[in-house]
Short mmCIF file of C-alpha atoms in Angstrom, two decimals:
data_model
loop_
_atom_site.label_atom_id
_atom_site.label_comp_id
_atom_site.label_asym_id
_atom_site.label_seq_id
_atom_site.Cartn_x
_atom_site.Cartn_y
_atom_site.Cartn_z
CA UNK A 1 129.07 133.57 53.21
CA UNK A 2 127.87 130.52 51.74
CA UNK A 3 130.25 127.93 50.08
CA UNK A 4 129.66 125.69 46.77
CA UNK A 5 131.84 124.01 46.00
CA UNK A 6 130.84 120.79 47.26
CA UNK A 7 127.40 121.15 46.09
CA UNK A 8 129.00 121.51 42.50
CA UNK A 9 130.15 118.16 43.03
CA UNK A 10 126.98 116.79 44.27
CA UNK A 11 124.92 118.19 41.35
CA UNK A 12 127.29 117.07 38.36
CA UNK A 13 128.90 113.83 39.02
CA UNK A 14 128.15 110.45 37.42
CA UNK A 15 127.09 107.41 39.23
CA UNK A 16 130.54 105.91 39.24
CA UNK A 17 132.16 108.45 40.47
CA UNK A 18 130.61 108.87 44.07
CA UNK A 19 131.06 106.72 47.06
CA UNK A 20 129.44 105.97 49.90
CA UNK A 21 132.38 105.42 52.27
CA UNK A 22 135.49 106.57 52.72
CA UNK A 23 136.92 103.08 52.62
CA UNK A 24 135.73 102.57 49.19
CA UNK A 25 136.63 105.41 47.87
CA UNK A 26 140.74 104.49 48.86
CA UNK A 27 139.82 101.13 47.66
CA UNK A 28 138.81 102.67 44.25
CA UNK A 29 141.92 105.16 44.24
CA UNK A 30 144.33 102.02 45.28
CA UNK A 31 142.79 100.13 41.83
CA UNK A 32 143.71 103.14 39.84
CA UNK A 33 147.16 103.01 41.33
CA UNK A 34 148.09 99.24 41.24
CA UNK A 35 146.77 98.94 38.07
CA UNK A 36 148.74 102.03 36.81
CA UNK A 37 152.29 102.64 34.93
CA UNK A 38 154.56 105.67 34.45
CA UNK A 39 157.02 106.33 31.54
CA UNK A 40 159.14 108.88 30.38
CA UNK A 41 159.02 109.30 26.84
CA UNK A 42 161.01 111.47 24.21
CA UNK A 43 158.83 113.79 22.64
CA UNK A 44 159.68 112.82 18.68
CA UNK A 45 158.83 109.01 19.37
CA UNK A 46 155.07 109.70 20.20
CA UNK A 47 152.68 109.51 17.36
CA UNK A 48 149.22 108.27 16.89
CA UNK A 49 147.26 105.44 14.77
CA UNK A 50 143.72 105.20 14.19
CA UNK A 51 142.43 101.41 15.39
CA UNK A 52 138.97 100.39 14.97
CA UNK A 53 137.51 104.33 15.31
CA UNK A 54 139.70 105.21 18.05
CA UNK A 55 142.85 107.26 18.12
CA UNK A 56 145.42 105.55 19.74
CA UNK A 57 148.66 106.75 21.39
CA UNK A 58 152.21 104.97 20.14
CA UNK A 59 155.34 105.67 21.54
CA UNK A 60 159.06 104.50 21.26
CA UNK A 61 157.81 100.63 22.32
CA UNK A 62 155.45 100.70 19.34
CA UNK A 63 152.20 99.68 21.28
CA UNK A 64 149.16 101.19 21.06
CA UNK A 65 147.55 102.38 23.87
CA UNK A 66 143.73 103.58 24.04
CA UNK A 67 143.26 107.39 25.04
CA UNK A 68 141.30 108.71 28.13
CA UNK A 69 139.10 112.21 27.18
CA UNK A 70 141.35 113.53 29.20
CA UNK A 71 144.90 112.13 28.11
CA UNK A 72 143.47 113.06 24.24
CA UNK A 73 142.93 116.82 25.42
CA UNK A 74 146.57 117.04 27.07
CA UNK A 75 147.69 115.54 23.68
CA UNK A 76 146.38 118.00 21.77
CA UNK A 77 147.33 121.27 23.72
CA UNK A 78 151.11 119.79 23.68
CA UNK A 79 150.46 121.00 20.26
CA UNK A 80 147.95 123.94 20.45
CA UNK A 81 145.28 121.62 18.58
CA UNK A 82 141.63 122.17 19.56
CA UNK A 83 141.09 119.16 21.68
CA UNK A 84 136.96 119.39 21.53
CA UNK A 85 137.21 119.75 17.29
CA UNK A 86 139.60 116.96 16.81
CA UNK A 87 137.41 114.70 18.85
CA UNK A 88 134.60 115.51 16.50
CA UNK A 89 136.82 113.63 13.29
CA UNK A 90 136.82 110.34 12.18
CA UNK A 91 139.57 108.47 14.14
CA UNK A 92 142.31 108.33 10.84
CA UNK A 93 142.02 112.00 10.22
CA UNK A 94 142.07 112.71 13.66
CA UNK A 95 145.30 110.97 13.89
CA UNK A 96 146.79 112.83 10.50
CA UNK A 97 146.27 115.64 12.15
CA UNK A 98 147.40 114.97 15.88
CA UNK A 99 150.38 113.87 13.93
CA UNK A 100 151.12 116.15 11.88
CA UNK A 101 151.33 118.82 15.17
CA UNK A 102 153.44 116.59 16.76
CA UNK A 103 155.75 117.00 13.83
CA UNK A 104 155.61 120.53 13.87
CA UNK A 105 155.51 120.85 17.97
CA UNK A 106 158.15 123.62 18.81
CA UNK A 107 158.27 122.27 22.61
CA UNK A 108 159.67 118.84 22.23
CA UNK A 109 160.84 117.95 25.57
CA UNK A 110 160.09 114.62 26.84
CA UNK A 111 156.75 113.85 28.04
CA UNK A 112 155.38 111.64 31.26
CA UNK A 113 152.89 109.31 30.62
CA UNK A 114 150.30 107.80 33.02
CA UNK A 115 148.81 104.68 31.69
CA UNK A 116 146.85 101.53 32.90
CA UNK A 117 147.57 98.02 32.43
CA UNK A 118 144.11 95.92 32.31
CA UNK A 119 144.58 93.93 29.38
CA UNK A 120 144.96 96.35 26.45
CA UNK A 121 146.30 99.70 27.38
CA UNK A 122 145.14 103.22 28.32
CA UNK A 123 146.76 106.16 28.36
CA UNK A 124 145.32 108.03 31.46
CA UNK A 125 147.50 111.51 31.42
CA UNK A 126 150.38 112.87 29.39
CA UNK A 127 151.95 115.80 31.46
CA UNK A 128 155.68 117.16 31.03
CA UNK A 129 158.70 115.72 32.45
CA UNK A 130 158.72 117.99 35.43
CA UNK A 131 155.04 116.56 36.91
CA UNK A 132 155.39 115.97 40.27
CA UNK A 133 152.25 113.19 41.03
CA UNK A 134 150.36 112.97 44.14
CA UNK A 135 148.63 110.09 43.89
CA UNK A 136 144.96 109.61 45.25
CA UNK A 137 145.31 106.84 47.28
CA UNK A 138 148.15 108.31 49.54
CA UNK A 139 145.24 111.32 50.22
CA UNK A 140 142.84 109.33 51.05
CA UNK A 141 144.67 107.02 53.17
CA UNK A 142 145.35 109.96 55.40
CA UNK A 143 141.98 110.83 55.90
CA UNK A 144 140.96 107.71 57.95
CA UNK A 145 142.81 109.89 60.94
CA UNK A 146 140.05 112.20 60.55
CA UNK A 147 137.80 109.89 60.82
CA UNK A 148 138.98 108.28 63.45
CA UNK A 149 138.95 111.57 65.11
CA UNK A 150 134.81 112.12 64.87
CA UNK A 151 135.05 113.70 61.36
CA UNK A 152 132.17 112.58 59.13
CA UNK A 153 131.05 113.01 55.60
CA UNK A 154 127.98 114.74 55.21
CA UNK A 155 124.99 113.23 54.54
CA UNK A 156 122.99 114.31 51.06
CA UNK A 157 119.52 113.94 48.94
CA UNK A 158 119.71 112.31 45.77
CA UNK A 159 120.34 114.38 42.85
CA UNK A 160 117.70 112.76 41.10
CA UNK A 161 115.17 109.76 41.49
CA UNK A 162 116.54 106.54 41.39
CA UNK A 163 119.89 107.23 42.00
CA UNK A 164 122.40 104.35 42.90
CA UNK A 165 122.90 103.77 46.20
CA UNK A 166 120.05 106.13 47.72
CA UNK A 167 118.61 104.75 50.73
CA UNK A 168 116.73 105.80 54.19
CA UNK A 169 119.02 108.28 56.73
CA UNK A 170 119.54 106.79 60.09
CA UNK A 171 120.82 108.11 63.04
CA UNK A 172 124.54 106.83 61.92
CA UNK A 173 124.22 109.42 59.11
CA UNK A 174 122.55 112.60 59.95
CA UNK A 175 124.86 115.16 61.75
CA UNK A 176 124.32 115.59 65.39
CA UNK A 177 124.09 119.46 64.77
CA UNK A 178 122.27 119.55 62.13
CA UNK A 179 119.86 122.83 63.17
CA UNK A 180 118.91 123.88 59.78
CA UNK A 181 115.80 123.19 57.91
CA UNK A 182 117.29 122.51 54.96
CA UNK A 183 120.30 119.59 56.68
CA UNK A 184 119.46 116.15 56.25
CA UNK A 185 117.54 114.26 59.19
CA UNK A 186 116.53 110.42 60.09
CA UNK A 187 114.21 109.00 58.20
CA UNK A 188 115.38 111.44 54.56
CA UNK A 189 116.08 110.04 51.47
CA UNK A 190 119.79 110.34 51.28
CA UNK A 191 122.91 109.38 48.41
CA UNK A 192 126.42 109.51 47.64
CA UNK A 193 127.91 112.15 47.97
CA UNK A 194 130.63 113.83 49.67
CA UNK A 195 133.38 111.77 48.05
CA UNK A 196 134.32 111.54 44.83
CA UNK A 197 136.86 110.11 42.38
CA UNK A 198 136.76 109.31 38.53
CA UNK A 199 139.73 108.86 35.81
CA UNK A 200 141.64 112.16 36.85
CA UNK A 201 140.35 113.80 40.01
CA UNK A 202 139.28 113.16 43.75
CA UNK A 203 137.52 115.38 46.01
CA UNK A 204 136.36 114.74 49.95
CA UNK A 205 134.33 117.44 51.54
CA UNK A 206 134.37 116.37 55.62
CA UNK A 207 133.28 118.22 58.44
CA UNK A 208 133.74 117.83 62.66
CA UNK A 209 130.26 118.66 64.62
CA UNK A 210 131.16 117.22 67.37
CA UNK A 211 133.12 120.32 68.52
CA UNK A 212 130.57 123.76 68.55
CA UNK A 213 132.61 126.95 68.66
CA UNK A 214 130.96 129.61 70.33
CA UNK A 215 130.89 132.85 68.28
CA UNK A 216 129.63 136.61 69.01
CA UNK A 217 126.36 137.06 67.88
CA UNK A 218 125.65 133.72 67.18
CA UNK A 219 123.61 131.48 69.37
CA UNK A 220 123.95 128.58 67.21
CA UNK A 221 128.03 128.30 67.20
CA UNK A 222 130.16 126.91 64.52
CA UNK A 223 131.86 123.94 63.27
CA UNK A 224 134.79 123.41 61.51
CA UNK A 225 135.40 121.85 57.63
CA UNK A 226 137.94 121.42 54.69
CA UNK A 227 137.77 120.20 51.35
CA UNK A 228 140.58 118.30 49.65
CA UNK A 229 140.76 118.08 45.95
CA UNK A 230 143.54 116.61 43.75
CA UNK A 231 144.03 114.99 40.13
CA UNK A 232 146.41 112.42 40.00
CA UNK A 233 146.76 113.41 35.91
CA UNK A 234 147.28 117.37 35.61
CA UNK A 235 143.70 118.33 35.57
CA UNK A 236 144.00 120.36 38.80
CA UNK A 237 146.51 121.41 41.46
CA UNK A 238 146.42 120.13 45.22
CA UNK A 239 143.33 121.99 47.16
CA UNK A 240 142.67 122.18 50.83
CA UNK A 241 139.89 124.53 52.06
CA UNK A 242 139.56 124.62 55.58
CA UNK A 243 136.72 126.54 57.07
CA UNK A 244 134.13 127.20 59.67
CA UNK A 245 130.43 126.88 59.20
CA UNK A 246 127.08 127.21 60.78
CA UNK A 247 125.61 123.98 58.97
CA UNK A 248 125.02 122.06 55.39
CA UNK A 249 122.23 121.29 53.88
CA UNK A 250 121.19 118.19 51.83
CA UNK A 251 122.60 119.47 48.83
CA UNK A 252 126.18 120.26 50.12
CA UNK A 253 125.89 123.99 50.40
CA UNK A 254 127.99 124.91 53.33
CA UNK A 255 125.62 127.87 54.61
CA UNK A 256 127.08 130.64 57.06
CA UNK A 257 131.31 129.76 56.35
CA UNK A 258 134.10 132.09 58.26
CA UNK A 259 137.63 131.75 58.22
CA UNK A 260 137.74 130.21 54.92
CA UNK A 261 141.51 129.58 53.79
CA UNK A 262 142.70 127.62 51.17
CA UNK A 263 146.08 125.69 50.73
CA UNK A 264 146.65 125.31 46.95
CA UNK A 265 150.28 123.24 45.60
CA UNK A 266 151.36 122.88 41.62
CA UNK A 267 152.59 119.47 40.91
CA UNK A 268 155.99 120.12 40.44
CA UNK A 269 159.00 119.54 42.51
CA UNK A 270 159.03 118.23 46.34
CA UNK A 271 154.80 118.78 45.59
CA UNK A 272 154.01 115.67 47.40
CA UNK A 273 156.75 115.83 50.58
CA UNK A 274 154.43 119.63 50.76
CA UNK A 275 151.07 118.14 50.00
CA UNK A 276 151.50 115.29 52.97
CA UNK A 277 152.76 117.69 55.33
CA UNK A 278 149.89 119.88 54.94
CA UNK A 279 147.70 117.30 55.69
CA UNK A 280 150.03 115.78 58.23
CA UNK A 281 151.01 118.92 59.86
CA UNK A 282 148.59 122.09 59.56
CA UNK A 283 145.28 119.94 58.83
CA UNK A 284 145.68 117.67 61.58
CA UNK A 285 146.70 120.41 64.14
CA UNK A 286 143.53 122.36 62.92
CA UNK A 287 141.36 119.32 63.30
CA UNK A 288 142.55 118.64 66.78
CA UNK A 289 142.08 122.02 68.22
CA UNK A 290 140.00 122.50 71.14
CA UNK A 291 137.11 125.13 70.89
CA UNK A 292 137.81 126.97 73.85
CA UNK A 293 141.01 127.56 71.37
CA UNK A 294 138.98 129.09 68.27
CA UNK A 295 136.50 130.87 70.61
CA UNK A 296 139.08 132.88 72.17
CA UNK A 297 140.78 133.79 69.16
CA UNK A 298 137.27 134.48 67.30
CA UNK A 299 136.55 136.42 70.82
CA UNK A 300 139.45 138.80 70.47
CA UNK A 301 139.23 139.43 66.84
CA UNK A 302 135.46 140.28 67.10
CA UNK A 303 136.31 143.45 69.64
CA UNK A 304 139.47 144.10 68.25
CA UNK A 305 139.07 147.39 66.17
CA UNK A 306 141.62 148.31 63.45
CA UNK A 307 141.00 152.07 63.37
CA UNK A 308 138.37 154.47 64.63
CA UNK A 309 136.55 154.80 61.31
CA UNK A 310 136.86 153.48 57.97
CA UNK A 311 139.75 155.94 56.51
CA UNK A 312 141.85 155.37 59.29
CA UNK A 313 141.34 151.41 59.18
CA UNK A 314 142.00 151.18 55.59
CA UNK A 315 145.42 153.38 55.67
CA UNK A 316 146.71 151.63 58.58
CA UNK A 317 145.95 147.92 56.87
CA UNK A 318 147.34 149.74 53.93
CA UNK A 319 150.44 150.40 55.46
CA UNK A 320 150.56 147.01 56.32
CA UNK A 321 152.79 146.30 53.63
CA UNK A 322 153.02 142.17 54.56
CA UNK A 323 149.57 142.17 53.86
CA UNK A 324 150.33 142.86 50.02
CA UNK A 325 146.87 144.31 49.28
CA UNK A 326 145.71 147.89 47.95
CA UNK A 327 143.53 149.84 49.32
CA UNK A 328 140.89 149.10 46.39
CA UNK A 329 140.77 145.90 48.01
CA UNK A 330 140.71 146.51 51.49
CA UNK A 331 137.69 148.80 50.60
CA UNK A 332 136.14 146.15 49.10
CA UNK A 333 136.67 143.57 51.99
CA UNK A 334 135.35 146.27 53.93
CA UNK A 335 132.34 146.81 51.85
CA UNK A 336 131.82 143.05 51.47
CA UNK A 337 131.55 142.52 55.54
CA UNK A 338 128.61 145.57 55.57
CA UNK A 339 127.30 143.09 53.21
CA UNK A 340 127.71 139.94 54.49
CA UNK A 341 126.43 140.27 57.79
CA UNK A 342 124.99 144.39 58.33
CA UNK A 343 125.44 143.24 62.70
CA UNK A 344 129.45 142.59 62.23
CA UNK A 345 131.36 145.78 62.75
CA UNK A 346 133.63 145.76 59.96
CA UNK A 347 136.37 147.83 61.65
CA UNK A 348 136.79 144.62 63.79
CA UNK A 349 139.83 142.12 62.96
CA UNK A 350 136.93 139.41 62.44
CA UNK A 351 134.91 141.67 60.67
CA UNK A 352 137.30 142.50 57.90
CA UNK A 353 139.13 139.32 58.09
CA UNK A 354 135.26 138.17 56.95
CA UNK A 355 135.51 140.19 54.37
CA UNK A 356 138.86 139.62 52.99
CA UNK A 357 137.38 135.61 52.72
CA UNK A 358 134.17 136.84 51.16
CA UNK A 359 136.07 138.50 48.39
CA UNK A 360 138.93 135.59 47.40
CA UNK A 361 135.78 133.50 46.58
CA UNK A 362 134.85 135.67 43.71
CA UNK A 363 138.79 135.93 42.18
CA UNK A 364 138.99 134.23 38.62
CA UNK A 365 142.87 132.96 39.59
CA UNK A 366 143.45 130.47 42.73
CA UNK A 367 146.88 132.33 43.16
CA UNK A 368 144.65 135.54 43.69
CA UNK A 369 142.37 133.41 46.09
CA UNK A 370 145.26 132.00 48.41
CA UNK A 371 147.25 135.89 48.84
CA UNK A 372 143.32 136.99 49.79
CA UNK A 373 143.34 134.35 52.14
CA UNK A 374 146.48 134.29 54.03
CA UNK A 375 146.16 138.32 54.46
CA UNK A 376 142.70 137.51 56.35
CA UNK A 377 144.74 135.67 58.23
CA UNK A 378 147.41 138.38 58.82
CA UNK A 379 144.41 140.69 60.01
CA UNK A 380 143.03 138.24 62.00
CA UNK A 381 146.66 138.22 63.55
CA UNK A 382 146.36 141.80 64.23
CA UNK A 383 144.44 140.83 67.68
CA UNK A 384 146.74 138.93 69.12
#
């Protein structure tokens, strides 16, 4: 299974929003946070004024702050405008009309509002009153551990010629296990990439191949990975993918991923007590696992059967009522790991925990994709 999510990233970001280290991407987050302000504000004092062609956001303090693309879409689904046609108006009748819905709003509880103070100001998020923030800056202060640790960013190609900050790869940057024709070595053209943050998001994509886990079947081994993603203004929930891999090429494609789980948090209530102790607790114990401790469990999984053919595998998981699947989807995993890799026997605990993974990365809902992952796990628990 191959992952892309990190290529996304690596193919669609703007200039400004990729760095080169990890220490200036936190110094970029820690900007956006010392320069930033929080309010509460009741619901019927917001309203909007049109100033020199922009819309701008008023609220009980009558001062007009500038609007983000962002901040302007939450605006208008507070009350069910369409955000892209509104934008599209000349600033006055956009504002008659933003008004005007905020009139008629039927939900008028109070609102949060992110903003930044650089002179003039600008409204960076409006989210309801029960927004729990994680801000950026606490993530990626965390992730110096890592990287104190031996975990590196990948190196990439440019995305396209003349890109900011491309340069020559050294021996610094390329991966020591970098086998693949396609990874990165000394002497490429490489970019940002890797690490990203812009107005409302943040996403890291690391990786530790220093430490080779031996696996069945595979004389190459595998390393381990996670992405973290976050928005500090309600664009997107709290993301950690951990995984293993067999190596990534210059464009961020993580080729040849097992194990993939992913950690996902709303941003409401303790959110960022749960989001810290993920990466405090779970990540970090995952990181500093020894590979004699992922072979062996890989090891037992791989010869572990589940039943003696495929009817008798997929009642027994069936009956395996923790796991909270049906047996449409077990069949499926099942069918998915005869897929994936035709030389994995997919009555095998690995096998169909392989499958399970495969299958969460094509659900439309990241609820959908979590309960897929966490029951690999459960079969991959089934060795032990």
């Amino acid at each position: 299974m191959n992952l892309f999510k990190a290529s996304n990233q690596w193919s669609t970001r703007p200039d400004d929003e990729r760095f080169d280290s990890l220490q200036s991407l936190h110094d970029a987050c820690c900007g956006y946070r010392a320069s930033a302000g929080q309010a509460v504000i009741p619901f019927n004092s917001l309203r909007t004024e049109a100033s020199d062609g922009e819309v701008m956001l008023v609220g009980k303090a009558n001062t007009p702050a500038r609007l983000t693309h962002w901040a302007f879409g939450q605006l208008a689904t507070a009350i069910a405008a369409p955000g892209a046609y509104l934008r599209t108006l000349p600033a006055t009748l956009a504002a008659q009309n933003l008004n005007h819905g905020l009139a008629k709003a039927t939900d008028r509880s109070d609102r949060q509002v992110l903003f930044h103070q650089n002179g003039s100001l600008l409204t960076r998020a409006i989210t309801s009153n029960h927004y729990t923030r994680i801000w950026n800056n606490d993530i990626t202060s965390r992730l110096f551990n890592f990287q104190d640790a031996g975990w590196a960013v990948p190196p990439a190609r440019p995305v396209r010629e003349g890109q900011a900050g491309s340069r020559i790869a050294t021996d610094a940057d390329v991966l020591t296990g970098a086998k693949h024709g396609l990874s990165v070595k000394v002497g490429d053209a490489i970019a940002p990439a890797g690490l990203y943050a812009s107005d409302h998001d943040l996403f890291a994509f690391m990786v530790n191949d220093g430490v080779w886990i031996s696996e069945p079947g595979n004389s190459d081994g595998l390393a381990r990975g996670f992405f973290i993603s976050n928005s500090e203004t309600g664009a997107a929930s709290f993301v950690v993918t951990r995984f293993l891999y067999r190596t990534v090429c210059g464009n961020h494609i993580v080729w040849g991923a097992k194990q993939v789980s992913e950690f996902r948090l709303r941003h409401i209530g303790s959110a960022d007590d749960r989001a810290f102790r993920e990466l405090s607790g779970t990540i970090t114990q995952y990181a500093n696992e020894s590979a004699s401790d992922d072979e062996a469990k890989i090891a037992r999984a791989y010869t572990h059967r589940l039943g003696v053919d495929k009817d008798t595998m997929l009642d027994s998981l069936f009956g395996q009522k923790a796991l909270g699947l049906t047996r449409t989807t077990l069949a499926s995993a099942h069918q998915a790991c005869i897929e994936l890799e035709p030389n994995l026997d997919p009555l095998s605990a690995w096998g169909m925990a392989q499958g399970l993974t495969r299958i969460s990365q094509d659900a439309t809902y990241g609820e959908d994709r979590v309960a897929l992952d966490r029951a690999a796990g459960k079969v991959m628990a089934l060795a032990f």
